[in-house]
XYZ file of C-alpha atoms in Angstrom:
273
model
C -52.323 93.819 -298.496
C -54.488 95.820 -301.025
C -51.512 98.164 -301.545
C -48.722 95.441 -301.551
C -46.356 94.798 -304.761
C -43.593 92.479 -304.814
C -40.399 94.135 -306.725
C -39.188 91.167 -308.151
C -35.866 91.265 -306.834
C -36.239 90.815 -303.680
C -36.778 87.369 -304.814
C -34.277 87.069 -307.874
C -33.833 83.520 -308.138
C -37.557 83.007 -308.858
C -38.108 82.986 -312.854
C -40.666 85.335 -313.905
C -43.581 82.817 -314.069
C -42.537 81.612 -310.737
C -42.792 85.046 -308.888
C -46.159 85.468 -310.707
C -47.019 82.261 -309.053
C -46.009 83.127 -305.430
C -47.680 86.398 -305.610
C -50.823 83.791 -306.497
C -49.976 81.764 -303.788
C -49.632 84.314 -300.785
C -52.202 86.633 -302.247
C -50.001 89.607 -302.901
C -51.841 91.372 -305.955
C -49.134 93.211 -307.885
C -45.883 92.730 -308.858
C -42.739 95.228 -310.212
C -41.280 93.551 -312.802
C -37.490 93.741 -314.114
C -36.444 93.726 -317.651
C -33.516 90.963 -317.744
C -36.307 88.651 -316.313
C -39.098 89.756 -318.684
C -36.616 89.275 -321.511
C -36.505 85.505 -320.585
C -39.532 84.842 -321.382
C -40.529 87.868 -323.909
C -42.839 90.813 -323.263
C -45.985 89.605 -324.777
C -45.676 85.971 -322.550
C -44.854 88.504 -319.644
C -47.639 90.836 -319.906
C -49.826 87.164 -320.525
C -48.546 85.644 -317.509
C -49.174 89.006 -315.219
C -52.890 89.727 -316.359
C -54.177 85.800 -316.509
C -53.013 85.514 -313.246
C -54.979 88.502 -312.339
C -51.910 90.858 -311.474
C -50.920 94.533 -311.360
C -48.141 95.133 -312.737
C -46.388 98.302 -310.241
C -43.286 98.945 -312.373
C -40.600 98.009 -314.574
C -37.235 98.287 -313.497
C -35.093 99.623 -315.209
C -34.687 102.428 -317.629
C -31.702 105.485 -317.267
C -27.883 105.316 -317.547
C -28.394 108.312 -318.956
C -25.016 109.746 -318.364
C -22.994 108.629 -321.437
C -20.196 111.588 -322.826
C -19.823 109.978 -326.124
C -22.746 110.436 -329.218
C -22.677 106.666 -329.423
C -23.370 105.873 -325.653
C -25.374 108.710 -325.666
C -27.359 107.261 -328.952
C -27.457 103.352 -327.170
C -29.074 105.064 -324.170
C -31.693 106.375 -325.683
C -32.408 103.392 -328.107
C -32.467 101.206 -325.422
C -35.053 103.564 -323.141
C -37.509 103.980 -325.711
C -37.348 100.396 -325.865
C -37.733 100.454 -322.233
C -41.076 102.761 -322.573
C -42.422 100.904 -325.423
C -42.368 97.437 -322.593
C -43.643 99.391 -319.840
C -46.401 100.166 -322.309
C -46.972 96.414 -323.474
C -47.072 95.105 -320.023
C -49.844 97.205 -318.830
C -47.741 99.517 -316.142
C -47.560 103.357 -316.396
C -44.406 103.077 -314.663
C -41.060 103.062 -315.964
C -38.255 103.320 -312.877
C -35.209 105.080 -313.789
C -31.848 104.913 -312.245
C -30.104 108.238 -314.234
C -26.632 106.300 -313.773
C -23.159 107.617 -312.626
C -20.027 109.014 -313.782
C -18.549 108.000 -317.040
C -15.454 106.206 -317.238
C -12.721 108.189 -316.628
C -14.837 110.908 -315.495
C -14.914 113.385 -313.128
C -17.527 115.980 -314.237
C -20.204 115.675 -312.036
C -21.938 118.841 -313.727
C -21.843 117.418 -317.027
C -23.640 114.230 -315.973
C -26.505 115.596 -314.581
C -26.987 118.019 -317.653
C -26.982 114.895 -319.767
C -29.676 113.632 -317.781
C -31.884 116.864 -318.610
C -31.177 116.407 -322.214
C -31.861 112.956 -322.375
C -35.263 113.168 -320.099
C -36.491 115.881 -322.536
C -36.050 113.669 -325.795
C -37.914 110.874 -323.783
C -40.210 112.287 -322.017
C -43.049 113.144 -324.653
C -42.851 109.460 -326.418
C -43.421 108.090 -322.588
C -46.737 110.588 -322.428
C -47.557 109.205 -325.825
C -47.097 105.729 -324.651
C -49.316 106.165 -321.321
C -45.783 105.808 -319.671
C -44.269 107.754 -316.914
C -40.712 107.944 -316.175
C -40.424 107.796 -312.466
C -36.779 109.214 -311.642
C -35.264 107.418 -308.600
C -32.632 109.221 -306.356
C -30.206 106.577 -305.331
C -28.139 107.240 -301.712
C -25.080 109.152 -302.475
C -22.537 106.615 -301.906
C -24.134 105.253 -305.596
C -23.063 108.575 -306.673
C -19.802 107.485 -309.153
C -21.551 104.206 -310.500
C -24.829 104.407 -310.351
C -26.880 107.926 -310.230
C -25.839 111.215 -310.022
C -29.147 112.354 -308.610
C -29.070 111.755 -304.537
C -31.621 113.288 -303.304
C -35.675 113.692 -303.533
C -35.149 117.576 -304.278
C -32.719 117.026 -307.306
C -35.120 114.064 -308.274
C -37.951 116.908 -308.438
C -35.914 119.624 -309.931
C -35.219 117.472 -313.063
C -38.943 116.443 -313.002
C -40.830 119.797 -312.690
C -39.915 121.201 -316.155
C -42.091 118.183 -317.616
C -45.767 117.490 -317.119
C -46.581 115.496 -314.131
C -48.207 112.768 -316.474
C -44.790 112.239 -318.029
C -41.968 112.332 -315.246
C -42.169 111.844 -311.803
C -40.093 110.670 -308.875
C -39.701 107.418 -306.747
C -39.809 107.582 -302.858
C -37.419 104.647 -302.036
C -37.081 104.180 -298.403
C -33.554 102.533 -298.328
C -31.928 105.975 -300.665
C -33.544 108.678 -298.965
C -34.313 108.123 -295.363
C -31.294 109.637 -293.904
C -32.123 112.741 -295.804
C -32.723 116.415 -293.352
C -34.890 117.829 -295.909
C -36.754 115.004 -296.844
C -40.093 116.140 -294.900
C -40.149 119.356 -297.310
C -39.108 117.534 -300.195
C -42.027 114.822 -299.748
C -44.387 117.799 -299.344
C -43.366 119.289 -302.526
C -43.947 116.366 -304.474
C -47.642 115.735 -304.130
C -48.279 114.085 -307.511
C -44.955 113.611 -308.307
C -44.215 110.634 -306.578
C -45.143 107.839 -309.002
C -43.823 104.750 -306.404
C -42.742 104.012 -302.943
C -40.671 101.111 -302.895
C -39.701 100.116 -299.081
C -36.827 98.366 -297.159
C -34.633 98.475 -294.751
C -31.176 100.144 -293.751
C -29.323 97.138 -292.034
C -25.489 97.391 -290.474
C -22.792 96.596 -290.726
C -22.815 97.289 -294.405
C -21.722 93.987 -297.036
C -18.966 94.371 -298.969
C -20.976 94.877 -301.670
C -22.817 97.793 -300.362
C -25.369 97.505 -303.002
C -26.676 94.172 -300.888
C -26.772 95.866 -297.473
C -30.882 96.052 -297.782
C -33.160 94.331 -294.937
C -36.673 93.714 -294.481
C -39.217 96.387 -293.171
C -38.205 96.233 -289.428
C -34.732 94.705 -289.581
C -33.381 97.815 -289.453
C -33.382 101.752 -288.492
C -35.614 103.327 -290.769
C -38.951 104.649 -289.304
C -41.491 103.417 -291.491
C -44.123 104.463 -289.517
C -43.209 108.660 -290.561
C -42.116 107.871 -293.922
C -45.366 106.510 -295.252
C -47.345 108.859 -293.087
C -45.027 111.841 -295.132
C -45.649 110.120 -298.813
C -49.509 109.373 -297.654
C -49.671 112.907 -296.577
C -48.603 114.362 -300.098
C -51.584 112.595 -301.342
C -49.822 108.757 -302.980
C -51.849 105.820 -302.354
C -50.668 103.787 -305.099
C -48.218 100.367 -304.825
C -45.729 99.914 -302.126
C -42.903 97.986 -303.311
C -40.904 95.999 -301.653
C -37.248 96.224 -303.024
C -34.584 93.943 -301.330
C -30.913 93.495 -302.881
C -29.405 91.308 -300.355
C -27.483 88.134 -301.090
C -28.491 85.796 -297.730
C -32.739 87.143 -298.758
C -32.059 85.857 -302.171
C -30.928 82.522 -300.520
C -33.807 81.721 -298.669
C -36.617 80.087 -300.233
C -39.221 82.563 -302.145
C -42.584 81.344 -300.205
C -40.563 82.105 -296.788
C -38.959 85.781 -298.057
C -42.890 86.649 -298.953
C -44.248 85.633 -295.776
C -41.575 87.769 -294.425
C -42.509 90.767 -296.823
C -46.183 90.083 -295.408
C -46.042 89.950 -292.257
C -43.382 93.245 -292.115
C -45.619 94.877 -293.941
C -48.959 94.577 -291.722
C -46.383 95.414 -288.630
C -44.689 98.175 -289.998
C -45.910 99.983 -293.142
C -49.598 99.058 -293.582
C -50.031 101.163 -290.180
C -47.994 104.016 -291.471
């Protein structure tokens, strides 16, 4: 439980002050926050909320979309991420998760996306070092590829991160994205102090519709949990583990029952790990 964060969707229909309360109430003692729900109530009443209540705040979700081919979406994207920086800052995390985004509209240049993504890390990197801030880049599993990142794997994730001190970029270890990678056990090894979260769930079948949704609890699924965190304990991380669920029927079910879930998963499956 020392180690536990709850990623605050995994309970999305809880308001801000209400998932600071349930944390509270079932003694989890950090929390990843997202930005739409921070904007509801403002940064400063965020970051107020978090620290009276005696919270760490793990991460904010999200900064990226970083793939833009036009100088004005290229321009937005960076406005809005140094905006995204500038909160991480204000409410106390030095974490700042970033989904890189996918393919343009239109688009098929796979290539040109990712280089985008170099250019636009370099001209935010240093203001996030300024800032205390570190942009954690998050491979997403391929099938995200088109929409959402064109990084899929841990080694590209590092590859884009290396050129940049470690205090500025690093990478996220997200169970549910990366498990079914070969080369992962290298690829953990090589990050060391890269890895600046490890957010945790669980591959479930069949897949939703929405395959974005298709996300279980620790255990519900086929992930081993108990090699994963040895790997990411092994390259040396013993920061937050947060637990990240997109799924439609979790969000349904009452937010004091999906954290005694998240609780009691967690002592079974990862805390052992």
């Amino acid at each position: 439980m020392t180690r536990l964060s709850l990623n605050q969707i995994t309970t999305k229909g809880w308001s801000l002050p209400e998932a600071v309360q349930g944390c509270v109430d079932a003694g989890i003692p950090a929390i990843g926050l997202w930005r739409d729900k921070v904007a509801e109530v403002g940064v400063e009443r965020a970051a107020r909320l978090c620290r009276d209540a005696g919270l760490a705040v793990s991460s904010l979700c999200r900064g990226g979309f970083l793939t833009a081919d036009s100088p004005e979406g290229q321009r937005a994207a960076l406005a809005d991420n140094l905006r995204a920086i500038e909160e991480a800052a204000e409410l106390g995390t030095d974490t700042l998760v970033l989904v890189v985004g996918g393919l343009p509209e239109g688009s098929r240049d796979l290539v040109g996306a990712r280089g985008r993504v170099r250019t636009m890390l370099a001209e935010l990197a240093p203001h996030a070092g300024d800032l205390g801030v570190r942009l954690a880049i998050e491979p997403l599993h391929p099938m995200f590829c088109a929409d959402r990142a064109v990084v899929s794997t841990l080694g590209q994730a590092l590859d884009l991160a290396e050129p940049f001190p470690v205090a500025q970029v690093g990478v996220v270890v997200d169970s549910y994205h990366v498990w079914w990678d070969p080369d992962l056990p290298a690829q953990i090894a090589r990050a060391v102090d890269r890895i600046a979260a490890y957010q945790v769930c669980d591959w479930t079948l069949p897949l939703p519709a929405d395959a974005l949704l298709g996300r279980g609890h620790v255990g519900d699924g086929c992930i081993d949990f108990g090699a994963l965190g040895s790997m990411v304990a092994a390259a040396g991380y013993d920061g937050w583990i947060e637990v990240e669920i997109f799924n439609q029927q979790i969000w349904d079910t009452p937010g004091e029952q999906t954290l005694a879930t998240m609780i009691e998963r967690h002592r079974a499956h990862v805390a052992t790990g």
